[in-house]
PDB file of C-alpha atoms in Angstrom:
ATOM      1  CA  MET A1260      50.381 -26.874  27.454  1.00  0.00           C
ATOM      2  CA  LYS A1261      48.128 -23.864  27.011  1.00  0.00           C
ATOM      3  CA  ASN A1262      45.834 -22.756  29.872  1.00  0.00           C
ATOM      4  CA  LEU A1263      42.582 -21.173  28.680  1.00  0.00           C
ATOM      5  CA  ASP A1264      39.221 -20.049  30.015  1.00  0.00           C
ATOM      6  CA  ILE A1265      37.365 -22.066  27.430  1.00  0.00           C
ATOM      7  CA  VAL A1266      38.016 -24.567  24.621  1.00  0.00           C
ATOM      8  CA  ILE A1267      35.436 -24.741  21.831  1.00  0.00           C
ATOM      9  CA  VAL A1268      35.343 -28.017  19.899  1.00  0.00           C
ATOM     10  CA  GLY A1269      33.930 -27.414  16.429  1.00  0.00           C
ATOM     11  CA  GLY A1270      34.463 -24.463  14.093  1.00  0.00           C
ATOM     12  CA  GLY A1271      31.046 -24.376  12.467  1.00  0.00           C
ATOM     13  CA  PRO A1272      28.720 -21.358  12.607  1.00  0.00           C
ATOM     14  CA  ILE A1273      27.785 -22.015  16.252  1.00  0.00           C
ATOM     15  CA  GLY A1274      31.368 -22.667  17.308  1.00  0.00           C
ATOM     16  CA  ILE A1275      32.337 -19.384  15.645  1.00  0.00           C
ATOM     17  CA  ALA A1276      29.482 -17.637  17.463  1.00  0.00           C
ATOM     18  CA  CYS A1277      30.822 -18.983  20.767  1.00  0.00           C
ATOM     19  CA  GLY A1278      34.289 -17.694  19.905  1.00  0.00           C
ATOM     20  CA  LEU A1279      32.939 -14.246  19.111  1.00  0.00           C
ATOM     21  CA  GLU A1280      31.130 -14.082  22.463  1.00  0.00           C
ATOM     22  CA  ALA A1281      34.183 -15.305  24.368  1.00  0.00           C
ATOM     23  CA  GLN A1282      36.335 -12.704  22.629  1.00  0.00           C
ATOM     24  CA  LYS A1283      33.893  -9.895  23.449  1.00  0.00           C
ATOM     25  CA  LYS A1284      33.901 -10.878  27.129  1.00  0.00           C
ATOM     26  CA  GLY A1285      37.701 -10.951  27.300  1.00  0.00           C
ATOM     27  CA  LEU A1286      37.983 -14.696  27.857  1.00  0.00           C
ATOM     28  CA  THR A1287      40.987 -16.660  26.656  1.00  0.00           C
ATOM     29  CA  TYR A1288      39.758 -19.313  24.247  1.00  0.00           C
ATOM     30  CA  VAL A1289      40.541 -21.443  21.233  1.00  0.00           C
ATOM     31  CA  ILE A1290      38.268 -23.008  18.615  1.00  0.00           C
ATOM     32  CA  LEU A1291      39.474 -26.428  17.458  1.00  0.00           C
ATOM     33  CA  GLU A1292      38.174 -27.495  14.041  1.00  0.00           C
ATOM     34  CA  LYS A1293      39.183 -30.805  12.489  1.00  0.00           C
ATOM     35  CA  GLY A1294      38.742 -29.463   8.944  1.00  0.00           C
ATOM     36  CA  PRO A1295      38.448 -26.073   7.233  1.00  0.00           C
ATOM     37  CA  ILE A1296      36.388 -23.177   8.567  1.00  0.00           C
ATOM     38  CA  VAL A1297      32.744 -24.329   8.857  1.00  0.00           C
ATOM     39  CA  ASN A1298      33.720 -27.821   7.773  1.00  0.00           C
ATOM     40  CA  SER A1299      30.136 -29.104   7.653  1.00  0.00           C
ATOM     41  CA  VAL A1300      28.997 -26.278   5.338  1.00  0.00           C
ATOM     42  CA  TYR A1301      32.050 -26.889   3.157  1.00  0.00           C
ATOM     43  CA  ASN A1302      30.969 -30.516   2.741  1.00  0.00           C
ATOM     44  CA  TYR A1303      27.447 -29.626   1.627  1.00  0.00           C
ATOM     45  CA  PRO A1304      26.669 -30.231  -2.080  1.00  0.00           C
ATOM     46  CA  VAL A1305      28.283 -27.635  -4.317  1.00  0.00           C
ATOM     47  CA  ASN A1306      24.925 -26.195  -5.500  1.00  0.00           C
ATOM     48  CA  MET A1307      23.162 -26.431  -2.137  1.00  0.00           C
ATOM     49  CA  GLN A1308      20.617 -23.724  -1.234  1.00  0.00           C
ATOM     50  CA  PHE A1309      19.637 -23.210   2.395  1.00  0.00           C
ATOM     51  CA  PHE A1310      16.067 -23.538   3.637  1.00  0.00           C
ATOM     52  CA  SER A1311      16.631 -20.527   5.919  1.00  0.00           C
ATOM     53  CA  SER A1312      16.817 -16.921   4.792  1.00  0.00           C
ATOM     54  CA  SER A1313      20.133 -15.102   5.115  1.00  0.00           C
ATOM     55  CA  GLU A1314      19.119 -13.083   8.196  1.00  0.00           C
ATOM     56  CA  LYS A1315      18.348 -16.314  10.060  1.00  0.00           C
ATOM     57  CA  LEU A1316      21.857 -17.582   9.334  1.00  0.00           C
ATOM     58  CA  GLU A1317      23.493 -14.442  10.728  1.00  0.00           C
ATOM     59  CA  ILE A1318      25.581 -14.635  13.885  1.00  0.00           C
ATOM     60  CA  ASP A1319      26.443 -11.827  16.290  1.00  0.00           C
ATOM     61  CA  GLU A1320      24.103  -9.520  14.315  1.00  0.00           C
ATOM     62  CA  ILE A1321      26.644  -9.306  11.495  1.00  0.00           C
ATOM     63  CA  PRO A1322      24.637  -8.773   8.271  1.00  0.00           C
ATOM     64  CA  PHE A1323      24.587 -11.638   5.762  1.00  0.00           C
ATOM     65  CA  ILE A1324      23.892 -10.241   2.299  1.00  0.00           C
ATOM     66  CA  SER A1325      22.957 -12.788  -0.371  1.00  0.00           C
ATOM     67  CA  LYS A1326      21.794 -12.543  -3.981  1.00  0.00           C
ATOM     68  CA  GLU A1327      18.626 -14.516  -3.286  1.00  0.00           C
ATOM     69  CA  ALA A1328      16.296 -14.749  -0.292  1.00  0.00           C
ATOM     70  CA  LYS A1329      17.711 -18.211   0.385  1.00  0.00           C
ATOM     71  CA  PRO A1330      21.524 -18.118   0.282  1.00  0.00           C
ATOM     72  CA  ARG A1331      23.677 -20.793  -1.296  1.00  0.00           C
ATOM     73  CA  ARG A1332      26.587 -22.759   0.076  1.00  0.00           C
ATOM     74  CA  SER A1333      29.211 -20.557  -1.604  1.00  0.00           C
ATOM     75  CA  GLU A1334      27.741 -17.413  -0.027  1.00  0.00           C
ATOM     76  CA  ALA A1335      27.625 -19.031   3.417  1.00  0.00           C
ATOM     77  CA  LEU A1336      31.272 -20.081   3.137  1.00  0.00           C
ATOM     78  CA  GLU A1337      32.229 -16.525   2.247  1.00  0.00           C
ATOM     79  CA  TYR A1338      30.149 -15.085   5.105  1.00  0.00           C
ATOM     80  CA  TYR A1339      31.465 -17.306   7.888  1.00  0.00           C
ATOM     81  CA  ARG A1340      35.048 -17.201   6.595  1.00  0.00           C
ATOM     82  CA  ARG A1341      35.037 -13.401   6.567  1.00  0.00           C
ATOM     83  CA  ILE A1342      33.664 -13.318  10.105  1.00  0.00           C
ATOM     84  CA  ALA A1343      36.419 -15.624  11.343  1.00  0.00           C
ATOM     85  CA  THR A1344      39.215 -13.761   9.589  1.00  0.00           C
ATOM     86  CA  SER A1345      38.072 -10.150  10.060  1.00  0.00           C
ATOM     87  CA  ASN A1346      37.504 -10.716  13.789  1.00  0.00           C
ATOM     88  CA  LYS A1347      40.851 -12.506  14.083  1.00  0.00           C
ATOM     89  CA  LEU A1348      39.257 -15.407  15.899  1.00  0.00           C
ATOM     90  CA  ASN A1349      41.633 -17.800  17.600  1.00  0.00           C
ATOM     91  CA  ILE A1350      40.687 -20.833  15.512  1.00  0.00           C
ATOM     92  CA  ASN A1351      42.991 -23.769  14.846  1.00  0.00           C
ATOM     93  CA  LEU A1352      42.032 -25.555  11.630  1.00  0.00           C
ATOM     94  CA  PHE A1353      42.708 -29.178  10.679  1.00  0.00           C
ATOM     95  CA  GLU A1354      43.233 -29.983  14.345  1.00  0.00           C
ATOM     96  CA  LYS A1355      41.193 -32.914  15.650  1.00  0.00           C
ATOM     97  CA  VAL A1356      40.425 -33.410  19.336  1.00  0.00           C
ATOM     98  CA  THR A1357      41.383 -36.950  20.325  1.00  0.00           C
ATOM     99  CA  SER A1358      40.616 -37.048  24.050  1.00  0.00           C
ATOM    100  CA  VAL A1359      39.228 -35.035  26.947  1.00  0.00           C
ATOM    101  CA  SER A1360      39.807 -35.803  30.625  1.00  0.00           C
ATOM    102  CA  LYS A1361      38.948 -33.989  33.838  1.00  0.00           C
ATOM    103  CA  VAL A1362      40.875 -33.814  37.096  1.00  0.00           C
ATOM    104  CA  ASP A1363      39.247 -31.825  39.902  1.00  0.00           C
ATOM    105  CA  ASN A1364      37.777 -28.799  38.098  1.00  0.00           C
ATOM    106  CA  GLU A1365      40.130 -28.687  35.126  1.00  0.00           C
ATOM    107  CA  PHE A1366      39.926 -30.343  31.725  1.00  0.00           C
ATOM    108  CA  THR A1367      42.836 -31.560  29.652  1.00  0.00           C
ATOM    109  CA  ILE A1368      41.967 -31.455  25.959  1.00  0.00           C
ATOM    110  CA  VAL A1369      44.349 -33.365  23.700  1.00  0.00           C
ATOM    111  CA  SER A1370      44.355 -32.941  19.920  1.00  0.00           C
ATOM    112  CA  ASP A1371      46.447 -34.487  17.190  1.00  0.00           C
ATOM    113  CA  LYS A1372      48.634 -31.376  17.291  1.00  0.00           C
ATOM    114  CA  ASN A1373      48.597 -29.949  20.804  1.00  0.00           C
ATOM    115  CA  SER A1374      47.137 -30.125  24.310  1.00  0.00           C
ATOM    116  CA  TYR A1375      45.210 -27.566  26.349  1.00  0.00           C
ATOM    117  CA  LYS A1376      43.968 -27.026  29.882  1.00  0.00           C
ATOM    118  CA  SER A1377      40.684 -25.291  30.561  1.00  0.00           C
ATOM    119  CA  LYS A1378      37.948 -25.089  33.189  1.00  0.00           C
ATOM    120  CA  ASN A1379      35.302 -25.005  30.484  1.00  0.00           C
ATOM    121  CA  ILE A1380      34.704 -26.802  27.218  1.00  0.00           C
ATOM    122  CA  VAL A1381      32.014 -26.287  24.574  1.00  0.00           C
ATOM    123  CA  ILE A1382      31.066 -29.191  22.315  1.00  0.00           C
ATOM    124  CA  ALA A1383      29.684 -27.777  19.043  1.00  0.00           C
ATOM    125  CA  THR A1384      30.484 -30.666  16.716  1.00  0.00           C
ATOM    126  CA  GLY A1385      27.300 -30.959  14.648  1.00  0.00           C
ATOM    127  CA  PHE A1386      26.143 -34.259  13.171  1.00  0.00           C
ATOM    128  CA  TYR A1387      27.495 -34.608   9.632  1.00  0.00           C
ATOM    129  CA  ASP A1388      30.312 -37.095  10.286  1.00  0.00           C
ATOM    130  CA  ILE A1389      28.585 -40.456  10.712  1.00  0.00           C
ATOM    131  CA  PRO A1390      26.080 -41.573   8.038  1.00  0.00           C
ATOM    132  CA  ASN A1391      23.127 -43.790   8.854  1.00  0.00           C
ATOM    133  CA  LEU A1392      24.091 -47.038   7.171  1.00  0.00           C
ATOM    134  CA  LEU A1393      21.785 -49.301   5.184  1.00  0.00           C
ATOM    135  CA  ASP A1394      23.458 -52.429   6.577  1.00  0.00           C
ATOM    136  CA  VAL A1395      22.999 -54.367   3.336  1.00  0.00           C
ATOM    137  CA  PRO A1396      25.407 -56.464   1.258  1.00  0.00           C
ATOM    138  CA  GLY A1397      27.431 -54.338  -1.146  1.00  0.00           C
ATOM    139  CA  GLU A1398      27.159 -51.081   0.806  1.00  0.00           C
ATOM    140  CA  ASN A1399      30.959 -50.898   0.944  1.00  0.00           C
ATOM    141  CA  LEU A1400      31.364 -50.986  -2.856  1.00  0.00           C
ATOM    142  CA  PRO A1401      33.165 -47.977  -4.401  1.00  0.00           C
ATOM    143  CA  LYS A1402      30.022 -47.022  -6.335  1.00  0.00           C
ATOM    144  CA  VAL A1403      28.119 -46.331  -3.085  1.00  0.00           C
ATOM    145  CA  SER A1404      28.365 -42.947  -1.388  1.00  0.00           C
ATOM    146  CA  HIS A1405      26.633 -41.488   1.669  1.00  0.00           C
ATOM    147  CA  TYR A1406      27.616 -37.981   0.596  1.00  0.00           C
ATOM    148  CA  TYR A1407      26.718 -36.047  -2.552  1.00  0.00           C
ATOM    149  CA  ASN A1408      28.679 -33.194  -4.067  1.00  0.00           C
ATOM    150  CA  ASP A1409      28.456 -32.381  -7.782  1.00  0.00           C
ATOM    151  CA  PRO A1410      25.872 -33.720 -10.284  1.00  0.00           C
ATOM    152  CA  HIS A1411      28.286 -33.504 -13.235  1.00  0.00           C
ATOM    153  CA  PHE A1412      29.971 -36.679 -11.973  1.00  0.00           C
ATOM    154  CA  TYR A1413      26.782 -38.697 -12.599  1.00  0.00           C
ATOM    155  CA  ALA A1414      25.981 -37.484 -16.130  1.00  0.00           C
ATOM    156  CA  GLY A1415      24.928 -40.366 -18.378  1.00  0.00           C
ATOM    157  CA  GLN A1416      24.885 -42.864 -15.481  1.00  0.00           C
ATOM    158  CA  LYS A1417      22.152 -44.965 -13.895  1.00  0.00           C
ATOM    159  CA  VAL A1418      21.880 -43.531 -10.386  1.00  0.00           C
ATOM    160  CA  ALA A1419      19.828 -44.828  -7.465  1.00  0.00           C
ATOM    161  CA  VAL A1420      19.122 -42.189  -4.828  1.00  0.00           C
ATOM    162  CA  ILE A1421      17.951 -43.546  -1.484  1.00  0.00           C
ATOM    163  CA  GLY A1422      15.914 -41.316   0.806  1.00  0.00           C
ATOM    164  CA  ALA A1423      13.084 -38.783   0.796  1.00  0.00           C
ATOM    165  CA  SER A1424      14.700 -35.771   2.475  1.00  0.00           C
ATOM    166  CA  ASN A1425      16.087 -32.492   1.141  1.00  0.00           C
ATOM    167  CA  SER A1426      19.488 -33.997   0.366  1.00  0.00           C
ATOM    168  CA  SER A1427      17.979 -36.927  -1.555  1.00  0.00           C
ATOM    169  CA  VAL A1428      15.558 -34.791  -3.530  1.00  0.00           C
ATOM    170  CA  ASP A1429      18.184 -32.170  -4.406  1.00  0.00           C
ATOM    171  CA  ALA A1430      20.549 -34.887  -5.614  1.00  0.00           C
ATOM    172  CA  ALA A1431      17.856 -36.624  -7.660  1.00  0.00           C
ATOM    173  CA  LEU A1432      16.785 -33.411  -9.400  1.00  0.00           C
ATOM    174  CA  GLU A1433      20.311 -32.145 -10.051  1.00  0.00           C
ATOM    175  CA  CYS A1434      21.561 -35.474 -11.401  1.00  0.00           C
ATOM    176  CA  TYR A1435      18.485 -35.820 -13.628  1.00  0.00           C
ATOM    177  CA  ARG A1436      19.094 -32.347 -15.065  1.00  0.00           C
ATOM    178  CA  LYS A1437      22.712 -33.238 -15.839  1.00  0.00           C
ATOM    179  CA  GLY A1438      21.608 -36.265 -17.835  1.00  0.00           C
ATOM    180  CA  ALA A1439      21.580 -39.089 -15.302  1.00  0.00           C
ATOM    181  CA  ASP A1440      18.973 -41.860 -15.336  1.00  0.00           C
ATOM    182  CA  VAL A1441      17.646 -41.417 -11.796  1.00  0.00           C
ATOM    183  CA  THR A1442      15.632 -43.781  -9.613  1.00  0.00           C
ATOM    184  CA  LEU A1443      14.431 -42.687  -6.167  1.00  0.00           C
ATOM    185  CA  ILE A1444      14.017 -45.371  -3.501  1.00  0.00           C
ATOM    186  CA  ILE A1445      11.804 -44.180  -0.643  1.00  0.00           C
ATOM    187  CA  ARG A1446      11.005 -46.178   2.481  1.00  0.00           C
ATOM    188  CA  GLY A1447       7.758 -44.295   3.156  1.00  0.00           C
ATOM    189  CA  THR A1448       4.657 -43.494   1.157  1.00  0.00           C
ATOM    190  CA  GLU A1449       5.672 -40.077  -0.175  1.00  0.00           C
ATOM    191  CA  VAL A1450       8.386 -37.485  -0.651  1.00  0.00           C
ATOM    192  CA  GLY A1451       9.263 -36.065   2.763  1.00  0.00           C
ATOM    193  CA  GLN A1452       7.109 -33.249   4.101  1.00  0.00           C
ATOM    194  CA  ARG A1453      10.231 -31.375   5.294  1.00  0.00           C
ATOM    195  CA  VAL A1454      11.547 -30.998   1.730  1.00  0.00           C
ATOM    196  CA  LYS A1455      11.969 -27.316   0.809  1.00  0.00           C
ATOM    197  CA  TYR A1456       8.582 -25.929  -0.212  1.00  0.00           C
ATOM    198  CA  TRP A1457       9.852 -24.605  -3.547  1.00  0.00           C
ATOM    199  CA  VAL A1458      11.549 -27.937  -4.381  1.00  0.00           C
ATOM    200  CA  ARG A1459       8.898 -30.478  -3.350  1.00  0.00           C
ATOM    201  CA  PRO A1460       6.482 -29.658  -6.229  1.00  0.00           C
ATOM    202  CA  ASP A1461       9.392 -29.964  -8.669  1.00  0.00           C
ATOM    203  CA  ILE A1462      10.281 -33.522  -7.629  1.00  0.00           C
ATOM    204  CA  ILE A1463       6.626 -34.567  -7.504  1.00  0.00           C
ATOM    205  CA  ASN A1464       6.078 -33.292 -11.048  1.00  0.00           C
ATOM    206  CA  ARG A1465       9.219 -35.015 -12.333  1.00  0.00           C
ATOM    207  CA  ILE A1466       7.953 -38.249 -10.812  1.00  0.00           C
ATOM    208  CA  LYS A1467       4.489 -37.799 -12.315  1.00  0.00           C
ATOM    209  CA  GLU A1468       5.894 -37.284 -15.804  1.00  0.00           C
ATOM    210  CA  GLU A1469       8.208 -40.281 -15.216  1.00  0.00           C
ATOM    211  CA  SER A1470      11.368 -38.266 -15.808  1.00  0.00           C
ATOM    212  CA  ILE A1471      12.508 -39.643 -12.457  1.00  0.00           C
ATOM    213  CA  LYS A1472      11.444 -43.161 -11.480  1.00  0.00           C
ATOM    214  CA  VAL A1473      10.371 -43.838  -7.893  1.00  0.00           C
ATOM    215  CA  PHE A1474       9.736 -46.847  -5.683  1.00  0.00           C
ATOM    216  CA  TYR A1475       7.680 -46.002  -2.578  1.00  0.00           C
ATOM    217  CA  ASN A1476       7.428 -48.307   0.453  1.00  0.00           C
ATOM    218  CA  SER A1477      10.694 -49.842  -0.689  1.00  0.00           C
ATOM    219  CA  THR A1478      14.051 -50.725   0.835  1.00  0.00           C
ATOM    220  CA  VAL A1479      17.394 -51.852  -0.521  1.00  0.00           C
ATOM    221  CA  LYS A1480      18.058 -55.583  -0.329  1.00  0.00           C
ATOM    222  CA  GLU A1481      21.481 -55.798  -1.958  1.00  0.00           C
ATOM    223  CA  ILE A1482      23.939 -53.751  -4.000  1.00  0.00           C
ATOM    224  CA  ALA A1483      26.133 -55.421  -6.620  1.00  0.00           C
ATOM    225  CA  LYS A1484      28.709 -54.149  -9.092  1.00  0.00           C
ATOM    226  CA  ASP A1485      26.215 -53.436 -11.901  1.00  0.00           C
ATOM    227  CA  THR A1486      22.831 -53.755 -10.151  1.00  0.00           C
ATOM    228  CA  ILE A1487      20.794 -52.812  -7.120  1.00  0.00           C
ATOM    229  CA  THR A1488      18.114 -55.124  -5.727  1.00  0.00           C
ATOM    230  CA  ILE A1489      15.204 -53.645  -3.795  1.00  0.00           C
ATOM    231  CA  ASN A1490      12.233 -54.900  -1.805  1.00  0.00           C
ATOM    232  CA  THR A1491       9.113 -53.257  -3.235  1.00  0.00           C
ATOM    233  CA  GLU A1492       5.366 -53.489  -2.661  1.00  0.00           C
ATOM    234  CA  LYS A1493       5.185 -55.781  -5.702  1.00  0.00           C
ATOM    235  CA  GLY A1494       8.102 -57.974  -4.727  1.00  0.00           C
ATOM    236  CA  ILE A1495      11.835 -57.978  -5.337  1.00  0.00           C
ATOM    237  CA  GLU A1496      13.154 -55.854  -8.221  1.00  0.00           C
ATOM    238  CA  THR A1497      16.687 -55.828  -9.612  1.00  0.00           C
ATOM    239  CA  LEU A1498      17.723 -52.702 -11.535  1.00  0.00           C
ATOM    240  CA  GLN A1499      20.741 -51.970 -13.676  1.00  0.00           C
ATOM    241  CA  ASN A1500      22.826 -49.477 -11.743  1.00  0.00           C
ATOM    242  CA  ASP A1501      26.108 -47.555 -11.933  1.00  0.00           C
ATOM    243  CA  PHE A1502      26.051 -45.493  -8.714  1.00  0.00           C
ATOM    244  CA  VAL A1503      24.153 -45.405  -5.428  1.00  0.00           C
ATOM    245  CA  LEU A1504      23.663 -42.242  -3.387  1.00  0.00           C
ATOM    246  CA  ALA A1505      22.537 -43.503   0.018  1.00  0.00           C
ATOM    247  CA  LEU A1506      21.439 -40.174   1.489  1.00  0.00           C
ATOM    248  CA  THR A1507      19.701 -41.588   4.531  1.00  0.00           C
ATOM    249  CA  GLY A1508      20.820 -38.998   7.060  1.00  0.00           C
ATOM    250  CA  TYR A1509      23.585 -38.677   9.617  1.00  0.00           C
ATOM    251  CA  LYS A1510      24.068 -38.841  13.361  1.00  0.00           C
ATOM    252  CA  PRO A1511      26.277 -37.025  15.870  1.00  0.00           C
ATOM    253  CA  ASN A1512      29.515 -38.456  17.150  1.00  0.00           C
ATOM    254  CA  PHE A1513      28.895 -39.001  20.859  1.00  0.00           C
ATOM    255  CA  THR A1514      32.394 -40.340  21.594  1.00  0.00           C
ATOM    256  CA  LEU A1515      33.655 -37.186  23.336  1.00  0.00           C
ATOM    257  CA  LEU A1516      30.483 -36.785  25.366  1.00  0.00           C
ATOM    258  CA  ASP A1517      30.649 -40.409  26.504  1.00  0.00           C
ATOM    259  CA  GLU A1518      34.324 -39.991  27.382  1.00  0.00           C
ATOM    260  CA  ILE A1519      33.657 -36.896  29.477  1.00  0.00           C
ATOM    261  CA  GLY A1520      30.710 -38.499  31.297  1.00  0.00           C
ATOM    262  CA  VAL A1521      27.751 -36.625  29.825  1.00  0.00           C
ATOM    263  CA  SER A1522      24.536 -38.594  30.355  1.00  0.00           C
ATOM    264  CA  PHE A1523      21.797 -39.179  27.777  1.00  0.00           C
ATOM    265  CA  SER A1524      18.092 -39.901  27.671  1.00  0.00           C
ATOM    266  CA  GLU A1525      17.392 -43.616  27.762  1.00  0.00           C
ATOM    267  CA  ASP A1526      15.215 -43.638  24.646  1.00  0.00           C
ATOM    268  CA  ALA A1527      16.309 -43.981  21.019  1.00  0.00           C
ATOM    269  CA  ASN A1528      16.715 -40.206  20.626  1.00  0.00           C
ATOM    270  CA  LYS A1529      19.749 -40.258  22.961  1.00  0.00           C
ATOM    271  CA  ILE A1530      19.380 -36.589  23.895  1.00  0.00           C
ATOM    272  CA  PRO A1531      22.285 -35.348  26.044  1.00  0.00           C
ATOM    273  CA  THR A1532      21.510 -33.991  29.496  1.00  0.00           C
ATOM    274  CA  TYR A1533      21.877 -30.214  29.757  1.00  0.00           C
ATOM    275  CA  ASN A1534      20.358 -27.159  31.406  1.00  0.00           C
ATOM    276  CA  ASP A1535      18.311 -25.373  28.748  1.00  0.00           C
ATOM    277  CA  GLU A1536      18.998 -21.993  30.392  1.00  0.00           C
ATOM    278  CA  THR A1537      22.796 -22.285  30.484  1.00  0.00           C
ATOM    279  CA  MET A1538      23.506 -25.193  28.055  1.00  0.00           C
ATOM    280  CA  GLU A1539      25.704 -26.788  30.754  1.00  0.00           C
ATOM    281  CA  THR A1540      25.558 -30.582  30.908  1.00  0.00           C
ATOM    282  CA  ASN A1541      25.481 -32.820  33.971  1.00  0.00           C
ATOM    283  CA  VAL A1542      29.288 -32.508  33.949  1.00  0.00           C
ATOM    284  CA  ALA A1543      30.204 -29.107  35.389  1.00  0.00           C
ATOM    285  CA  GLY A1544      32.067 -26.972  32.870  1.00  0.00           C
ATOM    286  CA  VAL A1545      30.929 -28.953  29.813  1.00  0.00           C
ATOM    287  CA  TYR A1546      28.526 -27.072  27.546  1.00  0.00           C
ATOM    288  CA  LEU A1547      26.659 -28.064  24.393  1.00  0.00           C
ATOM    289  CA  ALA A1548      25.921 -25.794  21.447  1.00  0.00           C
ATOM    290  CA  GLY A1549      24.069 -26.372  18.194  1.00  0.00           C
ATOM    291  CA  VAL A1550      22.808 -29.560  16.599  1.00  0.00           C
ATOM    292  CA  ILE A1551      24.401 -31.941  19.092  1.00  0.00           C
ATOM    293  CA  CYS A1552      21.881 -30.783  21.718  1.00  0.00           C
ATOM    294  CA  GLY A1553      19.194 -32.765  19.894  1.00  0.00           C
ATOM    295  CA  GLY A1554      20.973 -36.096  20.018  1.00  0.00           C
ATOM    296  CA  MET A1555      19.542 -38.323  17.311  1.00  0.00           C
ATOM    297  CA  GLU A1556      16.821 -35.741  16.630  1.00  0.00           C
ATOM    298  CA  THR A1557      18.956 -34.030  14.031  1.00  0.00           C
ATOM    299  CA  HIS A1558      16.055 -31.974  12.653  1.00  0.00           C
ATOM    300  CA  LYS A1559      15.489 -30.191  15.969  1.00  0.00           C
ATOM    301  CA  TRP A1560      18.331 -27.662  16.048  1.00  0.00           C
ATOM    302  CA  PHE A1561      19.582 -25.470  13.192  1.00  0.00           C
ATOM    303  CA  ILE A1562      21.793 -22.396  12.898  1.00  0.00           C
ATOM    304  CA  GLU A1563      18.775 -20.115  13.198  1.00  0.00           C
ATOM    305  CA  ASN A1564      17.507 -21.464  16.535  1.00  0.00           C
ATOM    306  CA  SER A1565      20.822 -22.454  18.147  1.00  0.00           C
ATOM    307  CA  ARG A1566      22.907 -19.334  17.526  1.00  0.00           C
ATOM    308  CA  ILE A1567      21.537 -18.054  20.877  1.00  0.00           C
ATOM    309  CA  HIS A1568      23.466 -20.826  22.633  1.00  0.00           C
ATOM    310  CA  ALA A1569      26.707 -18.849  22.343  1.00  0.00           C
ATOM    311  CA  LYS A1570      25.561 -15.959  24.526  1.00  0.00           C
ATOM    312  CA  MET A1571      23.877 -18.297  27.027  1.00  0.00           C
ATOM    313  CA  ILE A1572      27.086 -20.289  27.465  1.00  0.00           C
ATOM    314  CA  ILE A1573      29.528 -17.400  27.674  1.00  0.00           C
ATOM    315  CA  ASP A1574      27.298 -15.439  30.078  1.00  0.00           C
ATOM    316  CA  ASN A1575      27.227 -18.483  32.360  1.00  0.00           C
ATOM    317  CA  VAL A1576      30.996 -18.903  32.204  1.00  0.00           C
ATOM    318  CA  VAL A1577      31.548 -15.209  32.968  1.00  0.00           C
ATOM    319  CA  GLY A1578      29.039 -15.413  35.818  1.00  0.00           C
ATOM    320  CA  LYS A1579      30.960 -18.303  37.367  1.00  0.00           C
ATOM    321  CA  ASN A1580      34.233 -16.412  37.044  1.00  0.00           C
ATOM    322  CA  ASN A1581      32.722 -13.422  38.867  1.00  0.00           C
ATOM    323  CA  ASN A1582      31.487 -15.491  41.810  1.00  0.00           C
TER     324      ASN A1582
END
């Protein structure tokens, strides 16, 4: 069993930032990532373009040079991978944490490959693992996906895209341009206001010219092998359908936090308890970094405004060690 100063759970951009800070301060550490380097970014759609500019995605003041003002997924993968490898970060990939327990002031972190002891643990696990389900009949059919990757797959198919966010709009536009017959199903009255400012006019114009069909104020009633049935303002409609992209958002996995004893707000946002100056939770030695700090408010924290968490956490750990 390995004894460390700090264990970082999650090898995304913020987990990497925490590793860099720990390394600079001479702490012994490991980053445990259940997938590849920056697993969440890897699982973004293949053509995805960030809302943020490249300098806002930088960590540790390492320059991020991209071809466009808004970098794409492939450039981000290259950037974060090179940071991890060139700095020789101690990152264990495809290693999933299965349990965390605490005795006195020491944690035991067990993964599917190893076990570790540490006085400090950082949870930087993001929110991309658990989709918000529709809870309708037929949602478990093979034609339904809560993740979207490459539009080529949907060429020549009747595709229903559910949602009004960036992911839904990007998928609808890309699939339409690869030859899919696309229908957008939106619960609200309009395309989401958070949709990227250079993309929102595009989808609105495609809807106006009827290149992409849309049902506002509508929800899915049932999904069948060759159809999708929706509740609309004008009543129930059944459409011919080959594939459903249910891009209705995601939520963090709170299992580890619950297991460790981290408390949450009592409202629906389920925001974990932490000190916003140190990022330490109500459980001494447990720190939060990145998106998970927002609980169910997954639009609150991004790379650009949570990269500062790394320095806050490591400075606090070092300060404790010096006392």
